[in-house]
GROMACS .gro file of C-alpha atoms in nm:
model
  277
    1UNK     CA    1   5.212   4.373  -0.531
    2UNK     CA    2   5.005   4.052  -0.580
    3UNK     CA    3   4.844   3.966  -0.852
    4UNK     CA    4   4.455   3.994  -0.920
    5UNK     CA    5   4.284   3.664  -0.808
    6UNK     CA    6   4.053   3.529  -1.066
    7UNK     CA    7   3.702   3.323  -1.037
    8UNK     CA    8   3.530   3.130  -1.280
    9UNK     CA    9   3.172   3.213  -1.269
   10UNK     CA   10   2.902   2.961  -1.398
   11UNK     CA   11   2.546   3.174  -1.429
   12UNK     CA   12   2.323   3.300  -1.667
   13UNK     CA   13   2.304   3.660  -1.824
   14UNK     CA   14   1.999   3.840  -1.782
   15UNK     CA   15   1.962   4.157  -1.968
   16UNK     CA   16   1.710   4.303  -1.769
   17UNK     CA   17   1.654   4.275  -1.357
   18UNK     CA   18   2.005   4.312  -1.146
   19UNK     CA   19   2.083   3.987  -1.163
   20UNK     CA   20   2.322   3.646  -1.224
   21UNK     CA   21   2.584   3.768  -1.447
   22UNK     CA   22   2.488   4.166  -1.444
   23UNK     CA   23   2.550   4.166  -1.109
   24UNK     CA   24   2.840   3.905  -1.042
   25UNK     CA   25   3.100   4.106  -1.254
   26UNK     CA   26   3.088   4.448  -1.110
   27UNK     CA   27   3.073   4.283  -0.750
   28UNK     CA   28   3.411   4.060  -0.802
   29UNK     CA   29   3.529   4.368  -0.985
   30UNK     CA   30   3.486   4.602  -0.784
   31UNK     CA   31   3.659   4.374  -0.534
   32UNK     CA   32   3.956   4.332  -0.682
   33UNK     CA   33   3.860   3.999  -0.840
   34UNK     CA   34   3.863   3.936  -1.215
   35UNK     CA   35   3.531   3.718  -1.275
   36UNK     CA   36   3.547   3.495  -1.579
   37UNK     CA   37   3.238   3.412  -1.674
   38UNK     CA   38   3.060   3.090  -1.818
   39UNK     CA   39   2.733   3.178  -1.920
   40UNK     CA   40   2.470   2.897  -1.889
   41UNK     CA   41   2.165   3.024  -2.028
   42UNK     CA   42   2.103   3.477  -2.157
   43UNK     CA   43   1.728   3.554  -2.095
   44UNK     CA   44   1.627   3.871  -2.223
   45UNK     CA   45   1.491   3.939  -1.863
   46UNK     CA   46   1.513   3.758  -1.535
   47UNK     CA   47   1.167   3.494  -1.493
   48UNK     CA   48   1.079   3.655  -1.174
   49UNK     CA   49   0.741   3.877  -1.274
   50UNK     CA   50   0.797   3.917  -1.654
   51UNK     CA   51   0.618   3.764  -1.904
   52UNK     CA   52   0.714   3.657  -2.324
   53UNK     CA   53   1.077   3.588  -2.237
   54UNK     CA   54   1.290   3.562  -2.506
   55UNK     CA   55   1.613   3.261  -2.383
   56UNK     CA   56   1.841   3.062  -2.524
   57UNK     CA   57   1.970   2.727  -2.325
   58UNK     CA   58   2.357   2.749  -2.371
   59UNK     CA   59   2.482   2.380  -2.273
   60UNK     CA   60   2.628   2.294  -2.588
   61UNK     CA   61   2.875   2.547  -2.587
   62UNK     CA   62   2.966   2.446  -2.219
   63UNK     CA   63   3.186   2.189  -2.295
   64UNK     CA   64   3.388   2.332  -2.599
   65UNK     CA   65   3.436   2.625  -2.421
   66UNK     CA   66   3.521   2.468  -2.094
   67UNK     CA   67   3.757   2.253  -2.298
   68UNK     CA   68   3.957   2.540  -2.489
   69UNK     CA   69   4.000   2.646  -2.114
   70UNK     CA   70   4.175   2.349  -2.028
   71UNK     CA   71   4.373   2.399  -2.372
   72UNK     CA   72   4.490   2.715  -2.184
   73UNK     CA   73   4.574   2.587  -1.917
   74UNK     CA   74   4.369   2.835  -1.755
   75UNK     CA   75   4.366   2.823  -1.379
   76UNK     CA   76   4.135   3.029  -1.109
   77UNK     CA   77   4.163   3.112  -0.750
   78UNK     CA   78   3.743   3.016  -0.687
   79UNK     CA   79   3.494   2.837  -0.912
   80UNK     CA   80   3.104   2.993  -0.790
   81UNK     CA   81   2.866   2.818  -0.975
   82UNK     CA   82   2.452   2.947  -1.025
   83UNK     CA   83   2.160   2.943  -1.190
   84UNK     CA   84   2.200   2.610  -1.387
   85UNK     CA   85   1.965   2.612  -1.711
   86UNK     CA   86   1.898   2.218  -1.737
   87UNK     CA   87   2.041   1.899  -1.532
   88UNK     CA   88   2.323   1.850  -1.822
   89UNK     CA   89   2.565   2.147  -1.707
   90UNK     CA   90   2.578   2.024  -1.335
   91UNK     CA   91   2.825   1.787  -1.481
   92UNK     CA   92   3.013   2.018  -1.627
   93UNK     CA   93   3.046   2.258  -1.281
   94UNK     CA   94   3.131   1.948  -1.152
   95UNK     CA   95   3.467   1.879  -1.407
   96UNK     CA   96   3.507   2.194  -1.378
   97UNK     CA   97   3.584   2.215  -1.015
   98UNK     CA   98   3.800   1.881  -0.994
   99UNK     CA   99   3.993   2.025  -1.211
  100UNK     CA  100   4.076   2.318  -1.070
  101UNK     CA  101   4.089   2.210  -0.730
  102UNK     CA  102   4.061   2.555  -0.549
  103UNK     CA  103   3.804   2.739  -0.321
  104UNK     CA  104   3.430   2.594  -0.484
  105UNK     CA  105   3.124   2.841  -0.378
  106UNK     CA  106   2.781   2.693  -0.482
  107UNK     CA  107   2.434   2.906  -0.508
  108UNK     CA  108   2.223   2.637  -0.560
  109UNK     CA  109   1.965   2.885  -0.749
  110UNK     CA  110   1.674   2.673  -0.772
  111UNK     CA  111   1.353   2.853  -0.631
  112UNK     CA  112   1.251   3.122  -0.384
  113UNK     CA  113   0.923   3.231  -0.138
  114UNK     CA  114   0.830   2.874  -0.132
  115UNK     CA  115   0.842   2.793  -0.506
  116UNK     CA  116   1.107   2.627  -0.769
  117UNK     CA  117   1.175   2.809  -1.019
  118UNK     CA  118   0.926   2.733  -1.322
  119UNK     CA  119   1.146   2.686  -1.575
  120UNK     CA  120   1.370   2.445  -1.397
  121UNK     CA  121   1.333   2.056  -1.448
  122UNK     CA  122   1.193   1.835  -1.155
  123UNK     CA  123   1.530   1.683  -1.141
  124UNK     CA  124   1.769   1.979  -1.072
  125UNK     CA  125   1.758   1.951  -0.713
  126UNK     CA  126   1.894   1.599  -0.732
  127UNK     CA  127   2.205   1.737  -0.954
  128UNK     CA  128   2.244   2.034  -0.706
  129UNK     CA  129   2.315   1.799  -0.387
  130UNK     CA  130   2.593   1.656  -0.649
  131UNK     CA  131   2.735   2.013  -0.656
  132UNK     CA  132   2.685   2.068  -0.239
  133UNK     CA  133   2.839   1.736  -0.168
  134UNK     CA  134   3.219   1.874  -0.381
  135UNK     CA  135   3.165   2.240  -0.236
  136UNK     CA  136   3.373   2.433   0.048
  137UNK     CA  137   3.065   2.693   0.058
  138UNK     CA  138   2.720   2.657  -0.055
  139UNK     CA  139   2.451   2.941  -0.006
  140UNK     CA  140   2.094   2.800  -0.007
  141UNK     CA  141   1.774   3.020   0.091
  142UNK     CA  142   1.498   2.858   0.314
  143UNK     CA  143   1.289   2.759  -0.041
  144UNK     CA  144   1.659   2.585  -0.151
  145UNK     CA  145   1.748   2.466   0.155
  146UNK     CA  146   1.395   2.238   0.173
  147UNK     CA  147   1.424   2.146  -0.245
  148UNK     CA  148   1.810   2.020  -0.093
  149UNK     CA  149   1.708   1.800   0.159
  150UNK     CA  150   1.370   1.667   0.010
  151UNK     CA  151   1.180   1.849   0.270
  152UNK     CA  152   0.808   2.021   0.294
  153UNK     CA  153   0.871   2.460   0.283
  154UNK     CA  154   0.806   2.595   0.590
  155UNK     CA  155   0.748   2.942   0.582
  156UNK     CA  156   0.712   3.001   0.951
  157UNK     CA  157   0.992   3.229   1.186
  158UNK     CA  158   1.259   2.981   1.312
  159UNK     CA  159   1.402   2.961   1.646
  160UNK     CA  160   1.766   2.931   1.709
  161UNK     CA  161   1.745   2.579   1.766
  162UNK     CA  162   1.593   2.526   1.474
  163UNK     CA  163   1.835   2.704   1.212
  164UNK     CA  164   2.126   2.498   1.376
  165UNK     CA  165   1.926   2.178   1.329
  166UNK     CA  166   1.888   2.315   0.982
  167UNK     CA  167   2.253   2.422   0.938
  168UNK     CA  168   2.364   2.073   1.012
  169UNK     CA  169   2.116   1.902   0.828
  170UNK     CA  170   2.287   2.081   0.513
  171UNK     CA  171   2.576   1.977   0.618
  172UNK     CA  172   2.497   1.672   0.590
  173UNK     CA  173   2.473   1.676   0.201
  174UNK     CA  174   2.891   1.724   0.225
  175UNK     CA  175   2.998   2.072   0.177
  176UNK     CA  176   3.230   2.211   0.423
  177UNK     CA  177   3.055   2.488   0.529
  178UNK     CA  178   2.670   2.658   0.500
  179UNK     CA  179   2.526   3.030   0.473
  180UNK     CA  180   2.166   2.993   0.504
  181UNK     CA  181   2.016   3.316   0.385
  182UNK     CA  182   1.738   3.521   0.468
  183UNK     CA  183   1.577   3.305   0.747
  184UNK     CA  184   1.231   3.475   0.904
  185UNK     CA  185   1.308   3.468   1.325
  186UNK     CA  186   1.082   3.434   1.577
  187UNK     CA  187   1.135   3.816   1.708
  188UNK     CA  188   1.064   3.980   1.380
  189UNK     CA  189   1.373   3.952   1.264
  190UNK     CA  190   1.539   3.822   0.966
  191UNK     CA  191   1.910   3.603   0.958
  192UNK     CA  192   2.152   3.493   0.766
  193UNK     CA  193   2.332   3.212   0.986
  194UNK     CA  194   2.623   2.977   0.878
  195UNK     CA  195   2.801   2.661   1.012
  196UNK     CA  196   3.132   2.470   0.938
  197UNK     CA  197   3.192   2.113   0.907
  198UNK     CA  198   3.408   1.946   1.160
  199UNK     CA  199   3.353   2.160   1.522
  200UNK     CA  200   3.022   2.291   1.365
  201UNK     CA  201   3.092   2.595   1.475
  202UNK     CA  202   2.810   2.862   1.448
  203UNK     CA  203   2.647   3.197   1.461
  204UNK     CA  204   2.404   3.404   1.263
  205UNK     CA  205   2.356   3.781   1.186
  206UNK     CA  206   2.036   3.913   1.258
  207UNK     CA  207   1.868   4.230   1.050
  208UNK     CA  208   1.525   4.394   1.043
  209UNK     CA  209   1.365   4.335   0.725
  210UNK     CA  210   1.278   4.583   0.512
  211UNK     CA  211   0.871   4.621   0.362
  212UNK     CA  212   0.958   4.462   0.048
  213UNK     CA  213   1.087   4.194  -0.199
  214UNK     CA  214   1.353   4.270  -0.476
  215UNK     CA  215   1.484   3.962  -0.703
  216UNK     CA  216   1.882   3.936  -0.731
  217UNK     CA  217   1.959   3.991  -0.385
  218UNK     CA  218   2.094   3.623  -0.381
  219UNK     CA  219   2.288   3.653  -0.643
  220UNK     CA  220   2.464   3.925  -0.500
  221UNK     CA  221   2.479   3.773  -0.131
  222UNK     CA  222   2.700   3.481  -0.310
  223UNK     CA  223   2.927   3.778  -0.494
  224UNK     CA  224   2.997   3.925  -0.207
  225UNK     CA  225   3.076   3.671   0.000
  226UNK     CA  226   3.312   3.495  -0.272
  227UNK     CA  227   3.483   3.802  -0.328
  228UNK     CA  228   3.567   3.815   0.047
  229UNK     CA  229   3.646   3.477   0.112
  230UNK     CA  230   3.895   3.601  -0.227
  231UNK     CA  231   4.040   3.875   0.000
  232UNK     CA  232   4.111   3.606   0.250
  233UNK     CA  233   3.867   3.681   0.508
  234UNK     CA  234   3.653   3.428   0.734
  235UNK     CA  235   3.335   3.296   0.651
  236UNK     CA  236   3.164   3.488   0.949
  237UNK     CA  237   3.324   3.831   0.842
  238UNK     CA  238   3.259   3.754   0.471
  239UNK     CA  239   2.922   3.681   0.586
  240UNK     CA  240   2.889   3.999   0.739
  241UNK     CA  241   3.081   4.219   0.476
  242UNK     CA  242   2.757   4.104   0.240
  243UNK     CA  243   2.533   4.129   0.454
  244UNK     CA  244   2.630   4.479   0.514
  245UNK     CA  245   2.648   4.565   0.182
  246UNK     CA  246   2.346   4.454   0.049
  247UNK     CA  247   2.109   4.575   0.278
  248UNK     CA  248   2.244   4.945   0.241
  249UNK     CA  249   2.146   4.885  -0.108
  250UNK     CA  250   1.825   4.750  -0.047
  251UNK     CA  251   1.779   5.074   0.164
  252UNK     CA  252   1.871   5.292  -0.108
  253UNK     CA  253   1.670   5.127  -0.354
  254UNK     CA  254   1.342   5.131  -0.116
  255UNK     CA  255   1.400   5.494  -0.092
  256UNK     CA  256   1.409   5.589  -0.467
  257UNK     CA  257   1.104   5.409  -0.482
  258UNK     CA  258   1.179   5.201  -0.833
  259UNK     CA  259   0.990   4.952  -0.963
  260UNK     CA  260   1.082   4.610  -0.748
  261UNK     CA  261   1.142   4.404  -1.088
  262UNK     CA  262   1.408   4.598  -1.192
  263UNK     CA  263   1.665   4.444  -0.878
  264UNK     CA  264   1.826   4.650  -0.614
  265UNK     CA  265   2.009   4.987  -0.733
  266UNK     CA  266   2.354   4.810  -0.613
  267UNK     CA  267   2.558   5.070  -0.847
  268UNK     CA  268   2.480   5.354  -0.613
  269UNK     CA  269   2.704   5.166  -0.309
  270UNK     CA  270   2.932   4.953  -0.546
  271UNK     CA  271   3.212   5.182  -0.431
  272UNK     CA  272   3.194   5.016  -0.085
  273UNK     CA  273   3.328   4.719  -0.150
  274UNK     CA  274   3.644   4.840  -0.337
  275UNK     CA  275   3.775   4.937  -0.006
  276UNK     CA  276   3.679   4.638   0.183
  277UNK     CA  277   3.972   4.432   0.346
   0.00000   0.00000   0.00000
């Protein structure tokens, strides 16, 4: 029997809203994958539609508690890194992963539908091409993607042409390979595409998109897909495997109806990915 493989996980914890750290343990749980977390900021709700948040910005207990880690002698199978609260803590995902030296997913959680994030300094996306440029996997949306690479939003469908143009572009920044998620397509549809360093090889997954917007669903994209890359698959079936999974839940959730804020009802399906090889 071999033994559980373990991640460290570098989000925040939102209490309320299916999302970061509420939704990155049970996912790498219920994979098989014990998720050690390293909380960067707990918000009493995520910032997407709520208002009076109540936060606290935890990047002075990132490096003692990063250090009593390497006291331990602790050592992980991944390192998937998040929402970063401030600038400061990029350095320490950054020490982080040198040190461990093992399979290095980055969400570069900066902004979405166009807009960064609000409470995120002007300077973030600068620290976040630091992270791209050490990763094996990083998992921008089309609003990250453009923060990344300096470049105006563009909202409009994409061609196939254009995502690989895209796709490389990211590439460029130094990670070995790119999911691009959630790109609008010229048909109607809606794709998540990827690309690896070296032969640049390709592809994309194409899905109809549903009548509605639910915050969290990146978070869980990058769970998914780091919990299968974990389970040694490749990055086109990990890609697929979330893919998969989260739009059954998105179809679940749409059905009951509940209020969009609250995240996508992922508990209802969690059971699928336990027996996903």
């Amino acid at each position: 029997m071999q033994p559980v493989k373990t991640a460290a996980v570098v989000h925040d914890l939102s209490g309320v809203g299916r999302c970061a750290l509420t939704v990155v343990l049970p996912v790498l749980s219920a994979m098989g994958v014990q998720a050690c977390p390293v909380p960067t900021a707990v918000l009493s709700t995520h910032t997407g539609g709520f208002d009076g948040i109540a936060s606290i910005d935890l990047t002075d207990l990132m490096g003692p508690y990063l250090a009593h880690w390497r006291r331990l002698n602790m050592k992980f199978d991944a390192v998937y890194s998040g929402y970063l609260a401030n600038c400061a803590q990029a350095e320490h995902v950054l020490s982080l992963m040198r040190w461990q030296k093992c399979l290095s997913v980055v969400d570069p959680v900066m902004g979405d539908e166009g807009e960064m994030y609000s409470a995120l300094p002007r300077e973030i996306p600068g620290e976040m091409r630091r992270l791209c440029a050490a990763a094996d996997v990083i998992t921008p949306n089309l609003t990250e993607a453009a923060l990344l690479l300096d470049e105006p939003f563009c909202a409009a469908p994409r061609t196939g042409g254009e995502v690989e143009a895209l796709l490389k572009r990211l590439l460029g920044l130094g990670a070995r390979s790119v999911v691009l998620t959630s790109v609008p397509m010229e048909d109607g549809s809606m794709a998540n595409a990827w690309m690896r360093a070296g032969d640049q090889s390709h592809g994309e997954m194409r899905f109809h998109p549903l009548p509605i917007h639910y915050p969290g669903t990146g978070d869980l994209f990058a769970s998914v897909l780091t919990g299968a890359l974990l389970r040694g698959q490749g990055l086109e079936a990990a890609v697929r495997r979330a893919a998969d999974y989260i739009y059954h839940a998105m179809e679940i959730t749409n059905a009951v109806g509940s209020e969009p804020r609250m995240g996508v009802q992922f508990e209802k399906n969690l059971w699928e990915l336990a027996g996903a090889e």
